[in-house]
XYZ file of N, CA, C and O in Angstrom:
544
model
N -1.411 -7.118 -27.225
C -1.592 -6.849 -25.804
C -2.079 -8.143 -25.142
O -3.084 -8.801 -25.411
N -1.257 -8.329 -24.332
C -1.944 -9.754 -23.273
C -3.086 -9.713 -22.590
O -3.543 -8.574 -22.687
N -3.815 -10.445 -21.905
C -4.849 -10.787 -21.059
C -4.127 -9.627 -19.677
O -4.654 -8.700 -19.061
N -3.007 -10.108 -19.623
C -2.242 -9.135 -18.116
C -2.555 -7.420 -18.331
O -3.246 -6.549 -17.804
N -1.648 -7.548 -19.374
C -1.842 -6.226 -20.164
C -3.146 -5.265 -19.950
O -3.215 -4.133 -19.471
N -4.210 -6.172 -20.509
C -5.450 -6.188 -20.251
C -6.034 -5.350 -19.134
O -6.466 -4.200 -19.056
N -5.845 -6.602 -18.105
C -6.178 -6.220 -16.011
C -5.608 -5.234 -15.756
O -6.354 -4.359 -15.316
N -3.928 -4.799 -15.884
C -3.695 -3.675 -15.834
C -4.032 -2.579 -15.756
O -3.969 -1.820 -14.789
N -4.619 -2.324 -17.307
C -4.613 -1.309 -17.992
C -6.468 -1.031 -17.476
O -6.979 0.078 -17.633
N -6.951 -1.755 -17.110
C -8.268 -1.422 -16.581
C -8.534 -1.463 -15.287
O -9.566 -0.977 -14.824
N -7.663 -2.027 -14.598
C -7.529 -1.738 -12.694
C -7.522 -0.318 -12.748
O -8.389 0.213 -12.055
N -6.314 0.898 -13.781
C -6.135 1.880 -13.604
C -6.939 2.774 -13.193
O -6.473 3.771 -12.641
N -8.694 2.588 -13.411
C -9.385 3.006 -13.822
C -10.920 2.940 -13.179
O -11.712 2.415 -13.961
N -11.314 3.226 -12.327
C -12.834 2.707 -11.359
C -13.830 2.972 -12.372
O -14.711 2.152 -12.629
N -13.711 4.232 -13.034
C -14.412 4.402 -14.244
C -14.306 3.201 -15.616
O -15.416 3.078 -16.133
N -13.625 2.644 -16.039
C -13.018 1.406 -17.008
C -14.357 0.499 -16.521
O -14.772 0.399 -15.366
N -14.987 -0.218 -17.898
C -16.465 -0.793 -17.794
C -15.934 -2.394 -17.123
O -16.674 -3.137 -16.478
N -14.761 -2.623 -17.397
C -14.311 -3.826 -16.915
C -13.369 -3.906 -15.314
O -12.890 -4.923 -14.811
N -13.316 -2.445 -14.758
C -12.364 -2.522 -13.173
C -12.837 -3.513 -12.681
O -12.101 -4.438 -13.024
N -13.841 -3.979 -11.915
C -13.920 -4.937 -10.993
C -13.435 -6.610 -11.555
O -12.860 -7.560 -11.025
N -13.909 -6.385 -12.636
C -13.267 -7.942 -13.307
C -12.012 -8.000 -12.828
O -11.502 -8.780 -12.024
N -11.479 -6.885 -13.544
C -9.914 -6.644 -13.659
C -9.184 -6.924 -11.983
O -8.277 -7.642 -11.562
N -10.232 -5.835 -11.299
C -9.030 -6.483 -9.710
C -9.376 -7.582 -9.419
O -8.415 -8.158 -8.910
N -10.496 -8.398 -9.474
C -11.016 -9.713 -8.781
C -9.702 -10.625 -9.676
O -9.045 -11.529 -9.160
N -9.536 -10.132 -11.098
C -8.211 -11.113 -12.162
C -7.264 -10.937 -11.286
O -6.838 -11.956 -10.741
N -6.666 -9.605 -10.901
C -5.256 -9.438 -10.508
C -5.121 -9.695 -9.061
O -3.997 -9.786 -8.566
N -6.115 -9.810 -8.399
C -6.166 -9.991 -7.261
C -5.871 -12.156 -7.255
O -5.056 -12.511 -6.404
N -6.171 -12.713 -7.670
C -6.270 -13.807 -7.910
C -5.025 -14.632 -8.300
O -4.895 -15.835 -8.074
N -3.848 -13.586 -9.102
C -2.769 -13.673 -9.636
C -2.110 -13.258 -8.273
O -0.952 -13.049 -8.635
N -2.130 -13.136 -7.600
C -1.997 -12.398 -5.989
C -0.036 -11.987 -6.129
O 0.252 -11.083 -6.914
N 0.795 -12.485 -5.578
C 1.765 -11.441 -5.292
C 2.947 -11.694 -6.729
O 3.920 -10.988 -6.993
N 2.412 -13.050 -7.554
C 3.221 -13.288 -8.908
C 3.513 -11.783 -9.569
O 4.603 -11.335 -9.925
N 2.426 -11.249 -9.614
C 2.676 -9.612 -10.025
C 3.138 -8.506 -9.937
O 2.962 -7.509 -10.637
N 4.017 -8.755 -8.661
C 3.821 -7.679 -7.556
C 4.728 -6.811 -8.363
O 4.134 -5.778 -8.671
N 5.851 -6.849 -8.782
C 6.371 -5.847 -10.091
C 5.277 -5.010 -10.617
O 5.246 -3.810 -10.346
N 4.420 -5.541 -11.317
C 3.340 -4.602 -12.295
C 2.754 -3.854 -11.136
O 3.123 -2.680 -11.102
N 2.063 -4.163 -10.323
C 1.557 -3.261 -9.317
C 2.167 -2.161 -8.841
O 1.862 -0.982 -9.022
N 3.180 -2.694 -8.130
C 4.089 -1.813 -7.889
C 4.272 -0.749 -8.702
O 3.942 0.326 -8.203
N 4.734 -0.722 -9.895
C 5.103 0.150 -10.717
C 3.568 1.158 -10.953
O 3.467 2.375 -11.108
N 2.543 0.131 -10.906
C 1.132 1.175 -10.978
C 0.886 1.849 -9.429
O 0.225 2.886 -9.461
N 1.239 1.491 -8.358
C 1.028 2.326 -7.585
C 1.897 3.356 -7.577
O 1.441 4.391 -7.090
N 3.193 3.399 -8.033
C 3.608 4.797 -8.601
C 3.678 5.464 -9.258
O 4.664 6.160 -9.500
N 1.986 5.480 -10.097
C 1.704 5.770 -11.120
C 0.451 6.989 -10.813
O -0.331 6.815 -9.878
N 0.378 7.979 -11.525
C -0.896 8.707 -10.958
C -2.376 7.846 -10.699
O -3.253 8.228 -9.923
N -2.458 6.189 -11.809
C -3.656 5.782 -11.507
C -3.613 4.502 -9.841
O -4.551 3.850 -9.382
N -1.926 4.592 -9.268
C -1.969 3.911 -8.157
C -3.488 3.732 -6.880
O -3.762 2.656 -6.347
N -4.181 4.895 -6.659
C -4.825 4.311 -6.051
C -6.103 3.350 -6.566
O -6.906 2.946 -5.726
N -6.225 3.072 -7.703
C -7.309 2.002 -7.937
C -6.858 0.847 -7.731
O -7.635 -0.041 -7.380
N -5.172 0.536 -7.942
C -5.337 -0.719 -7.345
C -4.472 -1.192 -5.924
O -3.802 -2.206 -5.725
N -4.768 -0.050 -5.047
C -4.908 -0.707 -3.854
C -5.760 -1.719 -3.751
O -5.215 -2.795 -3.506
N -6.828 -1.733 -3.848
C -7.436 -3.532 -3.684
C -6.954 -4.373 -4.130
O -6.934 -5.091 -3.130
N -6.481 -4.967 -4.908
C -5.488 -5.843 -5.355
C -4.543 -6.013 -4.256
O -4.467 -7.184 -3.885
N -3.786 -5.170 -3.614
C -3.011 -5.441 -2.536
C -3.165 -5.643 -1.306
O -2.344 -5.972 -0.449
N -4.887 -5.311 -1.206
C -5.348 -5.794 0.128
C -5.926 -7.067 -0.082
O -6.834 -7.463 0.649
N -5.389 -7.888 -1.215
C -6.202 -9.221 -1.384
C -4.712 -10.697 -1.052
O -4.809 -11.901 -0.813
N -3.181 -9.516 -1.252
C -2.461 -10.434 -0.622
C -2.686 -10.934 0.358
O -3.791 -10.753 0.869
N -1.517 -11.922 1.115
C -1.250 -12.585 2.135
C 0.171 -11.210 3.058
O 1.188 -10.807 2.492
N -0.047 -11.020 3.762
C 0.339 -10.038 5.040
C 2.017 -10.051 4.573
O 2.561 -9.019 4.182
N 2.543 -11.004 4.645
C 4.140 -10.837 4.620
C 4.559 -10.257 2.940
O 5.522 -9.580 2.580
N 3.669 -10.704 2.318
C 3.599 -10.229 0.500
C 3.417 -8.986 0.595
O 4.151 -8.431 -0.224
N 2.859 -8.310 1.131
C 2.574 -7.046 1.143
C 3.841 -6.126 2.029
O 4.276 -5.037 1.654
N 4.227 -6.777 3.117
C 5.454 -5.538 3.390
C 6.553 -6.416 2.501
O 7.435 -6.465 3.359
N 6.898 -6.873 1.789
C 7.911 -7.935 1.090
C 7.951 -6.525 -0.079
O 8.836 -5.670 -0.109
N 6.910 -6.585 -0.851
C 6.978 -5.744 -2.045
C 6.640 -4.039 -1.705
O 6.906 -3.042 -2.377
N 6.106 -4.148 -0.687
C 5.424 -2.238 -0.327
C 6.765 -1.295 0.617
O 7.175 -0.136 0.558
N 7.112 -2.471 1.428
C 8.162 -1.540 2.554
C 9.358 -0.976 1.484
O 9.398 0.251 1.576
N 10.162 -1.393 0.681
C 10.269 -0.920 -0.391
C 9.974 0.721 -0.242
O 10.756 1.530 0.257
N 8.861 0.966 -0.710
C 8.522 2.581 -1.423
C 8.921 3.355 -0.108
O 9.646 4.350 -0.067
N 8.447 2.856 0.733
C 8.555 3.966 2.333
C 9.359 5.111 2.331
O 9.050 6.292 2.484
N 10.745 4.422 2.077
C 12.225 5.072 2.194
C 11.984 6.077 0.774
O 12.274 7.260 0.953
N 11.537 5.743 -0.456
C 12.214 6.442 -1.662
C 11.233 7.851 -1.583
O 10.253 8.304 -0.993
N 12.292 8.210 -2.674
C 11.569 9.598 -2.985
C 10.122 10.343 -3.640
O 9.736 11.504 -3.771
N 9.588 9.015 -3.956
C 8.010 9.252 -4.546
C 7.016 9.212 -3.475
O 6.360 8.185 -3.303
N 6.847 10.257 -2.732
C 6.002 10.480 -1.541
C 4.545 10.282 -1.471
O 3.884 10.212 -0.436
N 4.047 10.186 -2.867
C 2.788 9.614 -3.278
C 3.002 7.962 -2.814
O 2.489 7.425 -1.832
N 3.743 7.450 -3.634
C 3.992 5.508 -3.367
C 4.207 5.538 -2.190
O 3.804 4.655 -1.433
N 4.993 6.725 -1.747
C 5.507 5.906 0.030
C 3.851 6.208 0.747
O 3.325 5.234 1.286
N 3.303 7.151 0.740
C 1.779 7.457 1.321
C 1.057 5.998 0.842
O 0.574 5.152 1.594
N 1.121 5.966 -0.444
C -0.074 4.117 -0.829
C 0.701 3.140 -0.007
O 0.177 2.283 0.704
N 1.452 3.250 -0.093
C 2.435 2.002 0.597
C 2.301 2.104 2.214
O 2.525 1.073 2.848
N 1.923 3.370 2.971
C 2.104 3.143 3.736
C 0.604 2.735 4.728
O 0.385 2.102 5.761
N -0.205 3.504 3.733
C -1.811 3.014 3.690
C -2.342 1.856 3.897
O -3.191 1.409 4.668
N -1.318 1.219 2.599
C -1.570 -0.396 2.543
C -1.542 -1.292 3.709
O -2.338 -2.116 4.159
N -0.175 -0.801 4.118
C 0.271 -1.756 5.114
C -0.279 -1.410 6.259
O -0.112 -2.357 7.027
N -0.746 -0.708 6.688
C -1.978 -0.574 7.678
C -2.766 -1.428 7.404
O -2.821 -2.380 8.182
N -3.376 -1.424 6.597
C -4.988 -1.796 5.823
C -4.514 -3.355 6.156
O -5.435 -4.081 6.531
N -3.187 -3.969 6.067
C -2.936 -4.973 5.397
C -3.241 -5.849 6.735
O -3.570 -7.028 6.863
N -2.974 -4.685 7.800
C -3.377 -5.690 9.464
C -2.129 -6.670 9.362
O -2.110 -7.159 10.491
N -1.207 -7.165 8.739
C 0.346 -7.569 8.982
C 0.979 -7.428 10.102
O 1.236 -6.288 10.487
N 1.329 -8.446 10.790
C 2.134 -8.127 11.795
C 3.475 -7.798 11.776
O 4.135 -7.287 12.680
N 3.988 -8.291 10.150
C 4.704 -8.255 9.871
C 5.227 -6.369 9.209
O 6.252 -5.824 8.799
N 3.802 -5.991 9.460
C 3.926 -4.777 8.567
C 4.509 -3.769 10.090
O 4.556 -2.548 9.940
N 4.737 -4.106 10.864
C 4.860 -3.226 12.249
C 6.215 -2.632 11.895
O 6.545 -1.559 11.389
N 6.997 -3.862 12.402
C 8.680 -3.252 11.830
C 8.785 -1.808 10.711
O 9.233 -0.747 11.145
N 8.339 -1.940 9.338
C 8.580 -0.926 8.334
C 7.751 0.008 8.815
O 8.152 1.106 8.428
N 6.869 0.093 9.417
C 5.954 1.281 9.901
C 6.553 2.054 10.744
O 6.642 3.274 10.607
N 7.070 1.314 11.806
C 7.321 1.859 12.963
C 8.912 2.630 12.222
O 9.263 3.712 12.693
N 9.623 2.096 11.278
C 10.409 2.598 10.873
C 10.340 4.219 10.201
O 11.058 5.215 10.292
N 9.176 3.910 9.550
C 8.864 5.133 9.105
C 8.430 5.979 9.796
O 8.746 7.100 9.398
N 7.732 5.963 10.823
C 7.623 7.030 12.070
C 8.352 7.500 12.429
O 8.480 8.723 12.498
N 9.463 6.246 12.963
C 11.317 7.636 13.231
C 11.385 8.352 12.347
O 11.456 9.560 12.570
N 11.385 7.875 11.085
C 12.158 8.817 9.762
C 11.169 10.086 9.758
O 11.407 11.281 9.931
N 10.312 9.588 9.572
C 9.328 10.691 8.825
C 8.407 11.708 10.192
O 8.240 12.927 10.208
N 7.967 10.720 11.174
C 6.907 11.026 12.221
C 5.567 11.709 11.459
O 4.890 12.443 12.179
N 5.201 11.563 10.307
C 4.449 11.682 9.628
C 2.913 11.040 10.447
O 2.797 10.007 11.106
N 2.476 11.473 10.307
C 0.437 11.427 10.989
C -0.211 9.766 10.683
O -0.717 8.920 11.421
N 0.144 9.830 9.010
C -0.252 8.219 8.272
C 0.722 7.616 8.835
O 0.298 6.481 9.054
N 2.089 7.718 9.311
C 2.793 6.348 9.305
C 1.893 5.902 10.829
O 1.413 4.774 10.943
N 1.765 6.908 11.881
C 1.017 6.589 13.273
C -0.122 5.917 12.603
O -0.138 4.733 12.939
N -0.943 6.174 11.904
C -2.409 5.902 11.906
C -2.446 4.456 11.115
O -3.319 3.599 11.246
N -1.607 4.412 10.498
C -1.347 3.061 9.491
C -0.759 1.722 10.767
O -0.958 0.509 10.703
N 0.104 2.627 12.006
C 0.555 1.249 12.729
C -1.085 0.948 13.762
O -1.525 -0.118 14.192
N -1.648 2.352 13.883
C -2.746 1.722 14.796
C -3.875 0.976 14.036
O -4.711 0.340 14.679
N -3.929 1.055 12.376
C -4.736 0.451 11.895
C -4.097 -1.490 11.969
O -4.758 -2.516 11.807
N -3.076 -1.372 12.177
C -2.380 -2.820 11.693
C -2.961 -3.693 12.573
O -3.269 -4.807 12.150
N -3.278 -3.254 14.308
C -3.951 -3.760 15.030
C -3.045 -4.966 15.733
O -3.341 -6.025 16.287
N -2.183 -4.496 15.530
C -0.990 -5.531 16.222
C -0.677 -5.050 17.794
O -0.962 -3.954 18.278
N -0.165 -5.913 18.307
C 0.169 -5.418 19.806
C 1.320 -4.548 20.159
O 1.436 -3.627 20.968
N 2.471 -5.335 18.977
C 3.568 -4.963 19.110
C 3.479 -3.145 18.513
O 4.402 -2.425 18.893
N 2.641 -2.662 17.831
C 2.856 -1.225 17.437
C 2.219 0.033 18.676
O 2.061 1.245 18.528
N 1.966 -0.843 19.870
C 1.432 0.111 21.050
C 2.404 0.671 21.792
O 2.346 1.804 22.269
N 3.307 -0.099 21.905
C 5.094 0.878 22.310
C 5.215 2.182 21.636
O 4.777 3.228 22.116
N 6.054 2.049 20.082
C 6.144 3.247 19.257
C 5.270 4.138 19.598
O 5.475 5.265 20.048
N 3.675 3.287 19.236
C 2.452 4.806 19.432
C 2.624 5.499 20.426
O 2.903 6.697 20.493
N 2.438 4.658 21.326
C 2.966 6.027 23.170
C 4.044 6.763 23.077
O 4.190 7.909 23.503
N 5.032 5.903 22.347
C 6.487 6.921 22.403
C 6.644 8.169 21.387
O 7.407 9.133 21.445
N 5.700 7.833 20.477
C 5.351 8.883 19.893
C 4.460 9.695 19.894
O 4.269 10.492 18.975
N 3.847 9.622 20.829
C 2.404 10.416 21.147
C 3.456 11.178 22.573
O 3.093 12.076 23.333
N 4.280 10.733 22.566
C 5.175 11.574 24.293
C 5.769 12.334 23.458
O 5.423 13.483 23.732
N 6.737 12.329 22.260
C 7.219 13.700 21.696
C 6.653 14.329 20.858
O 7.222 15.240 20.256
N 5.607 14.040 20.669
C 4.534 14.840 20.303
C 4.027 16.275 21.784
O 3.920 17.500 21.858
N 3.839 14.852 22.837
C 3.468 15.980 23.838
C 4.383 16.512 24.560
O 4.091 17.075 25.615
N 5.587 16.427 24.132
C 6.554 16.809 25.097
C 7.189 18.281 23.959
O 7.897 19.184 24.406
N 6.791 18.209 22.696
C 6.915 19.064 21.815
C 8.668 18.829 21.275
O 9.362 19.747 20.838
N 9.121 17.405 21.436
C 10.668 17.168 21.131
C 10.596 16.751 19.599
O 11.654 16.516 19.014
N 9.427 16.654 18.956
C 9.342 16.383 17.800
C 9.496 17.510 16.539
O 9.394 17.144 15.368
């Protein structure tokens, strides 16, 4: 088993005597990984290493996360779509706002107002009108 192997297998885990080592490691290795992550956030232990992905750089994060949005693992598309809120990306607006048409789901709104971008204040109104207009 590798050193990687290692971080992995103990990010999974908040309980694991070594997690924080482990994300401060994988976090550090920053988006070289983004495969392994990935695959652990669609994993039942995905949410421990959301931190790791809030330690990328903004465009790394919708590069490898916008990805899950669309697919059928509604758990990954929810972390993914978490993230990219969290991630404050401006870049993360586009896939968000995408997912609001598709889905109009509650998190994809709350994830574009977390992004804190300017550009996601259009969508929000336009979606807060078929909301109140009940066309949704």
């Amino acid at each position: 088993m590798t050193d990687l192997d290692r971080w992995l297998q103990a990010a999974t885990s908040p309980e694991h005597k070594d997690y924080r080592a482990a994300i401060r490691a994988l976090a550090q290795l920053g988006p070289s990984i983004a495969t392994q992550i990935v695959e652990l956030l669609r994993s039942r232990g995905g949410d421990a290493v959301m931190p790791v992905v809030l330690r990328w750089p903004g465009a790394a994060v919708v590069e490898h996360l916008a990805p899950l949005l669309a697919g059928k693992d509604h758990e990954a598309a929810w972390r993914a779509t978490h993230l990219l809120g969290q991630s404050r990306a401006a870049e993360a607006v586009a896939p968000l706002v995408a997912q609001l048409e598709r889905s109009g789901r509650q998190m994809a709104a709350r994830a574009l107002g977390e992004c804190g971008q300017a550009a996601a204040v259009a969508p929000l109104l336009a979606h807060a009108a078929t909301l109140i207009a009940g066309t949704d």
